[in-house]
Tab-separated table of C-alpha atoms in Angstrom:
chain	number	residue	atom	x	y	z
A	989	UNK	CA	-5.058	5.161	-1.054
A	990	UNK	CA	-2.393	5.613	-3.724
A	991	UNK	CA	-3.406	4.716	-7.269
A	992	UNK	CA	0.173	3.747	-8.221
A	993	UNK	CA	2.581	1.259	-6.740
A	994	UNK	CA	6.231	2.436	-6.643
A	995	UNK	CA	7.544	2.892	-10.178
A	996	UNK	CA	10.451	0.912	-11.593
A	997	UNK	CA	12.902	3.024	-13.596
A	998	UNK	CA	15.354	1.682	-16.171
A	999	UNK	CA	18.115	4.147	-17.082
A	1000	UNK	CA	20.937	3.973	-19.594
A	1001	UNK	CA	23.530	6.712	-20.105
A	1002	UNK	CA	25.542	4.457	-22.469
A	1003	UNK	CA	28.544	4.386	-20.148
A	1004	UNK	CA	27.882	0.876	-18.726
A	1005	UNK	CA	29.459	-1.227	-21.484
A	1006	UNK	CA	29.870	-5.010	-21.391
A	1007	UNK	CA	32.797	-5.240	-23.838
A	1008	UNK	CA	32.883	-9.044	-23.733
A	1009	UNK	CA	29.248	-9.432	-24.843
A	1010	UNK	CA	29.295	-6.238	-26.951
A	1011	UNK	CA	26.289	-4.684	-25.165
A	1012	UNK	CA	25.441	-1.462	-23.375
A	1013	UNK	CA	23.374	-2.065	-20.256
A	1014	UNK	CA	20.566	-0.383	-18.333
A	1015	UNK	CA	21.062	0.205	-14.603
A	1016	UNK	CA	19.238	-3.118	-13.958
A	1017	UNK	CA	21.735	-4.943	-16.264
A	1018	UNK	CA	19.154	-5.482	-19.045
A	1019	UNK	CA	20.486	-4.927	-22.577
A	1020	UNK	CA	19.855	-1.407	-23.893
A	1021	UNK	CA	21.919	-1.413	-27.086
A	1022	UNK	CA	24.733	-3.166	-28.930
A	1023	UNK	CA	28.145	-1.567	-28.535
A	1024	UNK	CA	28.580	-1.216	-32.327
A	1025	UNK	CA	26.381	1.921	-32.237
A	1026	UNK	CA	28.379	3.677	-29.494
A	1027	UNK	CA	29.770	7.075	-30.398
A	1028	UNK	CA	32.078	9.528	-28.650
A	1029	UNK	CA	31.324	12.306	-31.188
A	1030	UNK	CA	28.550	13.815	-29.059
A	1031	UNK	CA	27.124	13.050	-25.633
A	1032	UNK	CA	24.448	14.685	-23.503
A	1033	UNK	CA	26.065	13.305	-20.350
A	1034	UNK	CA	29.250	11.317	-19.868
A	1035	UNK	CA	31.425	10.445	-22.865
A	1036	UNK	CA	29.198	8.126	-24.927
A	1037	UNK	CA	25.966	8.258	-26.860
A	1038	UNK	CA	24.404	6.121	-29.578
A	1039	UNK	CA	24.590	7.210	-33.205
A	1040	UNK	CA	21.969	6.026	-35.677
A	1041	UNK	CA	22.764	6.666	-39.331
A	1042	UNK	CA	20.634	6.470	-42.497
A	1043	UNK	CA	22.396	3.137	-43.196
A	1044	UNK	CA	21.704	1.877	-39.647
A	1045	UNK	CA	18.488	3.708	-38.674
A	1046	UNK	CA	17.172	1.440	-35.890
A	1047	UNK	CA	18.394	0.922	-32.348
A	1048	UNK	CA	18.432	-2.467	-30.696
A	1049	UNK	CA	14.912	-3.621	-29.799
A	1050	UNK	CA	14.136	-3.341	-26.109
A	1051	UNK	CA	11.861	-5.983	-24.635
A	1052	UNK	CA	10.429	-5.365	-21.173
A	1053	UNK	CA	10.229	-8.692	-19.396
A	1054	UNK	CA	7.395	-7.822	-16.979
A	1055	UNK	CA	5.347	-5.742	-19.437
A	1056	UNK	CA	2.266	-7.884	-18.725
A	1057	UNK	CA	2.263	-6.374	-15.184
A	1058	UNK	CA	2.968	-2.785	-16.280
A	1059	UNK	CA	0.034	-0.361	-16.637
A	1060	UNK	CA	1.756	2.749	-17.990
A	1061	UNK	CA	5.114	3.437	-19.666
A	1062	UNK	CA	7.003	6.720	-19.783
A	1063	UNK	CA	9.951	6.551	-22.192
A	1064	UNK	CA	12.340	9.428	-22.814
A	1065	UNK	CA	15.713	10.093	-24.396
A	1066	UNK	CA	17.899	13.071	-25.199
A	1067	UNK	CA	18.527	13.473	-28.926
A	1068	UNK	CA	20.801	15.584	-31.095
A	1069	UNK	CA	20.055	15.966	-34.795
A	1070	UNK	CA	19.812	18.619	-37.471
A	1071	UNK	CA	16.456	17.454	-38.817
A	1072	UNK	CA	14.469	16.490	-35.696
A	1073	UNK	CA	13.890	12.985	-36.960
A	1074	UNK	CA	14.609	10.670	-34.042
A	1075	UNK	CA	11.539	8.784	-32.881
A	1076	UNK	CA	10.838	6.506	-29.957
A	1077	UNK	CA	8.648	3.688	-31.273
A	1078	UNK	CA	6.507	1.115	-29.465
A	1079	UNK	CA	4.771	-1.516	-31.548
A	1080	UNK	CA	3.958	-5.148	-32.149
A	1081	UNK	CA	4.238	-5.262	-35.958
A	1082	UNK	CA	0.473	-5.693	-36.371
A	1083	UNK	CA	-2.212	-3.532	-34.780
A	1084	UNK	CA	-0.241	-1.517	-32.218
A	1085	UNK	CA	2.157	1.274	-33.252
A	1086	UNK	CA	3.029	4.489	-31.387
A	1087	UNK	CA	5.591	7.240	-32.096
A	1088	UNK	CA	7.016	9.794	-29.680
A	1089	UNK	CA	5.044	13.003	-29.903
A	1090	UNK	CA	6.513	15.393	-27.355
A	1091	UNK	CA	9.855	17.139	-27.273
A	1092	UNK	CA	11.586	19.715	-25.108
A	1093	UNK	CA	14.400	21.637	-26.876
A	1094	UNK	CA	17.439	23.156	-25.157
A	1095	UNK	CA	19.838	25.879	-26.234
A	1096	UNK	CA	22.631	23.291	-26.594
A	1097	UNK	CA	20.868	21.655	-29.557
A	1098	UNK	CA	19.838	18.580	-27.558
A	1099	UNK	CA	16.115	17.828	-27.252
A	1100	UNK	CA	14.324	15.509	-24.856
A	1101	UNK	CA	11.771	13.327	-26.614
A	1102	UNK	CA	8.979	11.372	-24.922
A	1103	UNK	CA	6.615	8.499	-25.551
A	1104	UNK	CA	4.048	7.934	-22.789
A	1105	UNK	CA	1.247	5.378	-23.077
A	1106	UNK	CA	-1.087	2.996	-21.296
A	1107	UNK	CA	-0.071	-0.603	-21.994
A	1108	UNK	CA	-2.982	-2.276	-23.840
A	1109	UNK	CA	-4.361	-5.185	-21.843
A	1110	UNK	CA	-6.057	-6.748	-24.879
A	1111	UNK	CA	-2.728	-7.389	-26.657
A	1112	UNK	CA	-0.109	-10.054	-26.126
A	1113	UNK	CA	2.438	-7.833	-24.360
A	1114	UNK	CA	5.251	-10.273	-25.190
A	1115	UNK	CA	5.015	-9.048	-28.794
A	1116	UNK	CA	5.515	-5.340	-27.963
A	1117	UNK	CA	8.935	-3.927	-28.799
A	1118	UNK	CA	10.449	-0.537	-28.062
A	1119	UNK	CA	13.162	0.980	-30.224
A	1120	UNK	CA	14.530	4.271	-31.545
A	1121	UNK	CA	14.326	5.136	-35.225
A	1122	UNK	CA	16.244	7.696	-37.254
A	1123	UNK	CA	13.856	8.672	-40.060
A	1124	UNK	CA	16.205	11.270	-41.591
A	1125	UNK	CA	19.051	11.322	-44.073
A	1126	UNK	CA	21.488	12.626	-41.408
A	1127	UNK	CA	23.097	10.907	-38.409
A	1128	UNK	CA	21.263	11.310	-35.086
A	1129	UNK	CA	22.588	10.815	-31.577
A	1130	UNK	CA	20.693	9.800	-28.488
A	1131	UNK	CA	21.693	9.584	-24.858
A	1132	UNK	CA	20.247	9.088	-21.378
A	1133	UNK	CA	17.461	6.697	-22.331
A	1134	UNK	CA	14.959	6.202	-19.516
A	1135	UNK	CA	11.960	3.886	-19.188
A	1136	UNK	CA	9.643	4.334	-16.216
A	1137	UNK	CA	7.313	1.410	-15.619
A	1138	UNK	CA	4.201	2.279	-13.604
A	1139	UNK	CA	1.980	-0.292	-11.946
A	1140	UNK	CA	-1.613	0.296	-10.842
A	1141	UNK	CA	-2.299	-0.532	-7.213
């Protein structure tokens, strides 16, 4: 018997823009980012990415509506920066805080960063937020954000 039910994957390449509501959307139409952070300076795929600056270091907070049913999250994004200071963060502002800890560099200067974790069952999952954070003094770009939600069978 399989341990996992089929996974649910949310993807955003920052090309699906709702100009009227000023949002960039995941493939399931959930909000991934506000359009004010869109950049055409660099992109891993397509024409757009998100640029986070020292003055605007945080992405839009991503809330996962069915997180109480999710057992494991795999979050990844492609990032371009001079100082390797883009982090994927998951936290609740109290006693739960995780930072991305894996990266895969490429020759193009883009790196894939990851944050994988078991969703704590002893926490109120409605309080958990996911966001990207530029902790450097230089602009950073990110593209092709993906969140894989895994459910135990």
